[in-house]
């Protein structure tokens, strides 16, 4: 079944903005640390922004001051607001949810990836 539903990718001009969304089930959303990764052609996948399991946020140096990760608990959705976009931001962006739930003896662990959404920044 689809665990993470991504949307919001597209084409933007340098200096423009896009907002990515990742919707999860309530259980996954509640019991996971969620974040955004990206992979450009010929490059390794890298962490862009993510929440830790204690609510802290980690950003890649290349996006600090330009990107903001946030979450809406009522909608079980995490967002990535991308401002001041640069051509080097061009990549496929992936949402990820890692976590677990249940009692110690019957714990369910998961590591889910979204299908990816293309972000292209070009004049």
XYZ file of N, CA and C in Angstrom:
369
model
N 0.837 -1.185 0.000
C 0.000 0.000 0.000
C 0.881 1.246 0.000
N 0.336 2.320 -0.509
C 1.049 3.584 -0.481
C 1.101 4.095 0.953
N 2.316 4.345 1.450
C 2.487 4.802 2.820
C 2.703 6.307 2.926
N 3.383 6.873 1.934
C 3.669 8.300 1.912
C 3.280 8.863 0.561
N 2.500 9.915 0.578
C 2.018 10.541 -0.645
C 2.648 11.915 -0.794
N 3.497 12.060 -1.792
C 4.204 13.310 -2.023
C 3.529 14.133 -3.112
N 3.680 15.436 -3.006
C 3.175 16.335 -4.023
C 3.911 17.663 -3.919
N 3.767 18.491 -4.944
C 4.277 19.849 -4.893
C 5.488 20.138 -5.754
N 6.072 19.128 -6.365
C 7.210 19.369 -7.226
C 6.801 20.079 -8.497
N 7.801 20.545 -9.218
C 7.534 21.238 -10.461
C 8.714 22.061 -10.904
N 8.430 23.015 -11.767
C 9.444 23.890 -12.337
C 9.381 25.254 -11.684
N 10.540 25.766 -11.301
C 10.633 27.094 -10.727
C 11.830 27.827 -11.312
N 11.735 29.135 -11.348
C 12.859 29.956 -11.770
C 13.816 30.171 -10.609
N 15.082 30.425 -10.896
C 15.996 30.784 -9.812
C 15.439 31.943 -8.996
N 15.512 31.805 -7.677
C 14.946 32.801 -6.791
C 13.494 32.564 -6.446
N 12.866 31.611 -7.104
C 11.475 31.307 -6.851
C 11.279 30.377 -5.677
N 10.030 29.941 -5.511
C 9.670 29.114 -4.364
C 8.787 27.949 -4.779
N 8.902 26.873 -4.036
C 8.022 25.723 -4.145
C 7.798 25.160 -2.755
N 6.654 24.519 -2.562
C 6.364 23.847 -1.309
C 6.029 22.392 -1.590
N 6.757 21.492 -0.963
C 6.507 20.068 -1.084
C 5.689 19.586 0.100
N 4.826 18.612 -0.151
C 3.998 18.035 0.893
C 4.168 16.528 0.922
N 4.085 15.962 2.104
C 4.152 14.517 2.283
C 3.117 14.118 3.318
N 2.093 13.416 2.874
C 1.016 12.988 3.754
C 1.202 11.531 4.143
N 1.032 11.241 5.421
C 1.199 9.895 5.952
C -0.047 9.475 6.714
N -0.129 8.195 7.035
C -1.180 7.740 7.918
C -0.922 8.281 9.316
N -1.963 8.317 10.131
C -1.805 8.829 11.477
C -0.780 8.058 12.285
N -0.777 6.744 12.145
C 0.145 5.918 12.916
C 1.591 6.181 12.499
N 1.837 6.211 11.212
C 3.183 6.474 10.722
C 3.635 7.865 11.124
N 2.748 8.822 10.974
C 3.091 10.188 11.295
C 3.436 10.346 12.772
N 2.672 9.707 13.625
C 2.869 9.870 15.058
C 4.156 9.224 15.548
N 4.511 8.075 14.995
C 5.607 7.280 15.542
C 6.864 7.281 14.689
N 7.044 8.286 13.875
C 8.218 8.333 13.029
C 8.937 9.664 13.116
N 10.208 9.627 12.775
C 10.968 10.824 12.474
C 10.933 10.998 10.961
N 10.456 12.131 10.500
C 10.258 12.340 9.074
C 11.219 13.391 8.532
N 11.563 13.222 7.279
C 12.476 14.164 6.665
C 12.415 14.118 5.157
N 13.180 15.011 4.560
C 13.259 15.135 3.112
C 14.679 14.871 2.637
N 14.791 14.082 1.590
C 16.048 13.801 0.926
C 15.936 14.216 -0.527
N 17.070 14.336 -1.182
C 17.045 14.613 -2.608
C 18.198 13.902 -3.293
N 18.006 13.658 -4.575
C 19.026 13.011 -5.376
C 19.050 13.648 -6.759
N 20.175 14.258 -7.077
C 20.377 14.851 -8.390
C 21.005 13.820 -9.322
N 20.857 13.997 -10.629
C 21.456 13.050 -11.572
C 22.951 12.889 -11.346
N 23.393 11.646 -11.233
C 24.798 11.364 -11.029
C 25.302 11.617 -9.626
N 24.414 11.964 -8.706
C 24.805 12.268 -7.334
C 24.178 11.276 -6.367
N 24.769 11.180 -5.188
C 24.203 10.344 -4.145
C 23.036 11.053 -3.471
N 22.124 10.258 -2.952
C 21.007 10.822 -2.220
C 21.502 11.459 -0.925
N 20.975 12.624 -0.597
C 21.421 13.345 0.576
C 20.240 13.855 1.391
N 20.463 13.991 2.667
C 19.457 14.570 3.547
C 19.383 16.070 3.312
N 18.174 16.564 3.143
C 17.940 17.994 2.976
C 17.505 18.619 4.295
N 16.489 18.050 4.906
C 15.962 18.543 6.171
C 15.179 17.435 6.836
N 15.271 17.348 8.153
C 14.535 16.302 8.838
C 14.340 16.580 10.309
N 13.299 15.980 10.853
C 13.043 16.012 12.283
C 13.730 14.834 12.949
N 14.245 15.053 14.141
C 14.715 13.962 14.970
C 13.538 13.421 15.772
N 13.785 12.339 16.512
C 12.708 11.764 17.310
C 12.366 12.596 18.538
N 13.113 13.658 18.792
C 12.801 14.550 19.898
C 12.395 15.932 19.402
N 12.117 16.052 18.110
C 11.577 17.280 17.577
C 12.582 18.301 17.094
N 13.859 18.007 17.173
C 14.860 18.907 16.631
C 14.870 18.813 15.114
N 15.453 19.809 14.475
C 15.494 19.874 13.022
C 16.934 19.945 12.552
N 17.216 19.201 11.513
C 18.538 19.205 10.907
C 18.416 19.619 9.449
N 19.235 20.580 9.022
C 19.259 21.035 7.640
C 20.633 20.821 7.033
N 20.641 20.504 5.756
C 21.895 20.510 5.030
C 22.421 21.937 4.956
N 23.740 22.085 5.021
C 24.325 23.419 4.976
C 23.906 24.192 3.723
N 23.733 23.485 2.636
C 23.425 24.133 1.375
C 22.034 24.766 1.326
N 21.150 24.392 2.247
C 19.785 24.914 2.212
C 19.437 25.750 3.433
N 20.326 25.858 4.385
C 20.046 26.639 5.584
C 19.729 28.089 5.228
N 18.682 28.597 5.829
C 18.246 29.953 5.551
C 17.327 30.078 4.359
N 17.186 29.015 3.580
C 16.327 29.042 2.402
C 15.159 28.063 2.495
N 15.396 26.901 3.090
C 14.365 25.868 3.198
C 13.877 25.775 4.635
N 12.610 25.433 4.786
C 12.023 25.242 6.101
C 11.163 23.988 6.106
N 11.440 23.090 7.041
C 10.607 21.915 7.212
C 9.606 22.184 8.328
N 8.383 21.726 8.146
C 7.348 21.919 9.146
C 6.367 20.760 9.079
N 5.482 20.692 10.054
C 4.488 19.625 10.064
C 3.164 20.142 10.571
N 2.100 19.544 10.058
C 0.743 19.855 10.467
C 0.164 18.575 11.052
N 0.071 18.518 12.361
C -0.372 17.295 13.018
C -1.823 16.947 12.691
N -2.647 17.950 12.479
C -4.048 17.699 12.160
C -4.206 17.032 10.803
N -3.267 17.278 9.892
C -3.331 16.718 8.550
C -2.351 15.575 8.324
N -1.593 15.211 9.345
C -0.586 14.148 9.223
C 0.336 14.401 8.034
N 0.797 15.613 7.926
C 1.550 16.038 6.756
C 2.797 16.807 7.160
N 3.879 16.532 6.468
C 5.114 17.285 6.635
C 5.360 18.075 5.352
N 5.899 19.270 5.492
C 6.112 20.158 4.366
C 7.582 20.543 4.254
N 7.958 20.903 3.062
C 9.248 21.517 2.831
C 9.027 22.783 2.017
N 9.150 23.921 2.677
C 9.035 25.203 2.009
C 10.405 25.581 1.477
N 10.501 25.738 0.175
C 11.767 26.016 -0.482
C 11.711 27.410 -1.095
N 12.522 28.300 -0.575
C 12.612 29.661 -1.069
C 13.990 29.919 -1.658
N 14.088 30.995 -2.412
C 15.358 31.389 -3.021
C 16.013 30.220 -3.741
N 15.234 29.546 -4.547
C 15.714 28.340 -5.217
C 16.866 28.639 -6.171
N 17.774 27.688 -6.248
C 18.939 27.763 -7.112
C 18.935 26.586 -8.078
N 19.591 26.730 -9.221
C 19.660 25.593 -10.149
C 20.218 24.329 -9.508
N 21.140 24.465 -8.582
C 21.708 23.299 -7.929
C 20.740 22.590 -6.989
N 19.574 23.169 -6.758
C 18.525 22.486 -6.000
C 17.763 21.482 -6.856
N 18.007 21.479 -8.142
C 17.330 20.559 -9.041
C 17.638 19.116 -8.653
N 16.592 18.336 -8.407
C 16.747 16.955 -7.971
C 15.373 16.324 -7.827
N 15.381 15.021 -7.616
C 14.176 14.339 -7.177
C 14.172 14.370 -5.657
N 13.087 14.835 -5.084
C 12.966 14.959 -3.643
C 12.106 13.836 -3.094
N 12.590 13.216 -2.023
C 11.921 12.073 -1.418
C 11.579 12.352 0.037
N 10.370 12.018 0.398
C 9.966 12.022 1.793
C 10.314 10.670 2.413
N 10.693 10.683 3.685
C 11.040 9.445 4.376
C 10.463 9.454 5.784
N 9.988 8.290 6.214
C 9.476 8.123 7.567
C 10.097 6.879 8.172
N 10.803 7.044 9.276
C 11.463 5.948 9.969
C 10.967 5.920 11.405
N 10.545 4.747 11.867
C 10.075 4.676 13.235
C 9.583 3.303 13.614
N 8.879 3.250 14.733
C 8.345 1.996 15.244
C 7.202 2.281 16.196
N 6.393 1.253 16.442
C 5.305 1.371 17.390
C 4.945 -0.001 17.936
N 4.214 -0.024 19.018
C 3.784 -1.265 19.628
C 4.583 -1.617 20.864
N 4.157 -2.671 21.563
C 4.868 -3.090 22.772
C 6.236 -3.665 22.437
N 7.067 -3.789 23.439
C 8.431 -4.262 23.237
C 8.462 -5.614 22.547
N 7.580 -6.528 22.949
C 7.603 -7.879 22.411
C 6.955 -8.004 21.041
N 6.261 -6.975 20.580
C 5.571 -7.028 19.284
C 5.737 -5.698 18.557
N 6.935 -5.219 18.516
C 7.201 -3.927 17.918
C 7.220 -4.008 16.388
N 6.549 -3.064 15.767
C 6.585 -2.927 14.314
C 7.554 -1.814 13.955
N 8.517 -2.126 13.139
C 9.489 -1.145 12.686
C 9.284 -0.872 11.202
N 9.509 0.345 10.802
C 9.283 0.689 9.408
C 10.275 1.737 8.927
N 10.478 1.728 7.643
C 11.325 2.695 6.956
C 10.696 2.892 5.580
N 9.893 3.936 5.451
C 9.138 4.172 4.236
C 9.692 5.361 3.464
N 9.689 5.211 2.159
C 10.080 6.282 1.253
C 8.906 6.656 0.360
N 8.758 7.937 0.111
C 7.803 8.375 -0.879
C 8.299 8.042 -2.272
N 7.443 8.254 -3.251
C 7.785 7.896 -4.628
C 8.739 8.886 -5.284
N 8.922 10.026 -4.681
C 9.776 11.065 -5.225
C 8.993 12.063 -6.047
N 9.396 13.319 -5.956
C 8.781 14.365 -6.760
C 9.895 15.232 -7.355
N 9.791 15.493 -8.636
C 10.838 16.212 -9.353
C 10.751 17.707 -9.092
N 11.874 18.291 -8.730
C 12.010 19.736 -8.605
C 13.067 20.188 -9.603
N 12.684 21.092 -10.481
C 13.600 21.619 -11.485
C 13.661 23.127 -11.359
N 14.861 23.652 -11.199
C 15.075 25.087 -11.079
C 15.904 25.525 -12.278
N 15.297 26.309 -13.134
C 15.958 26.713 -14.370
C 15.341 27.995 -14.894
N 16.188 28.816 -15.484
C 15.710 30.027 -16.132
C 15.194 29.739 -17.526
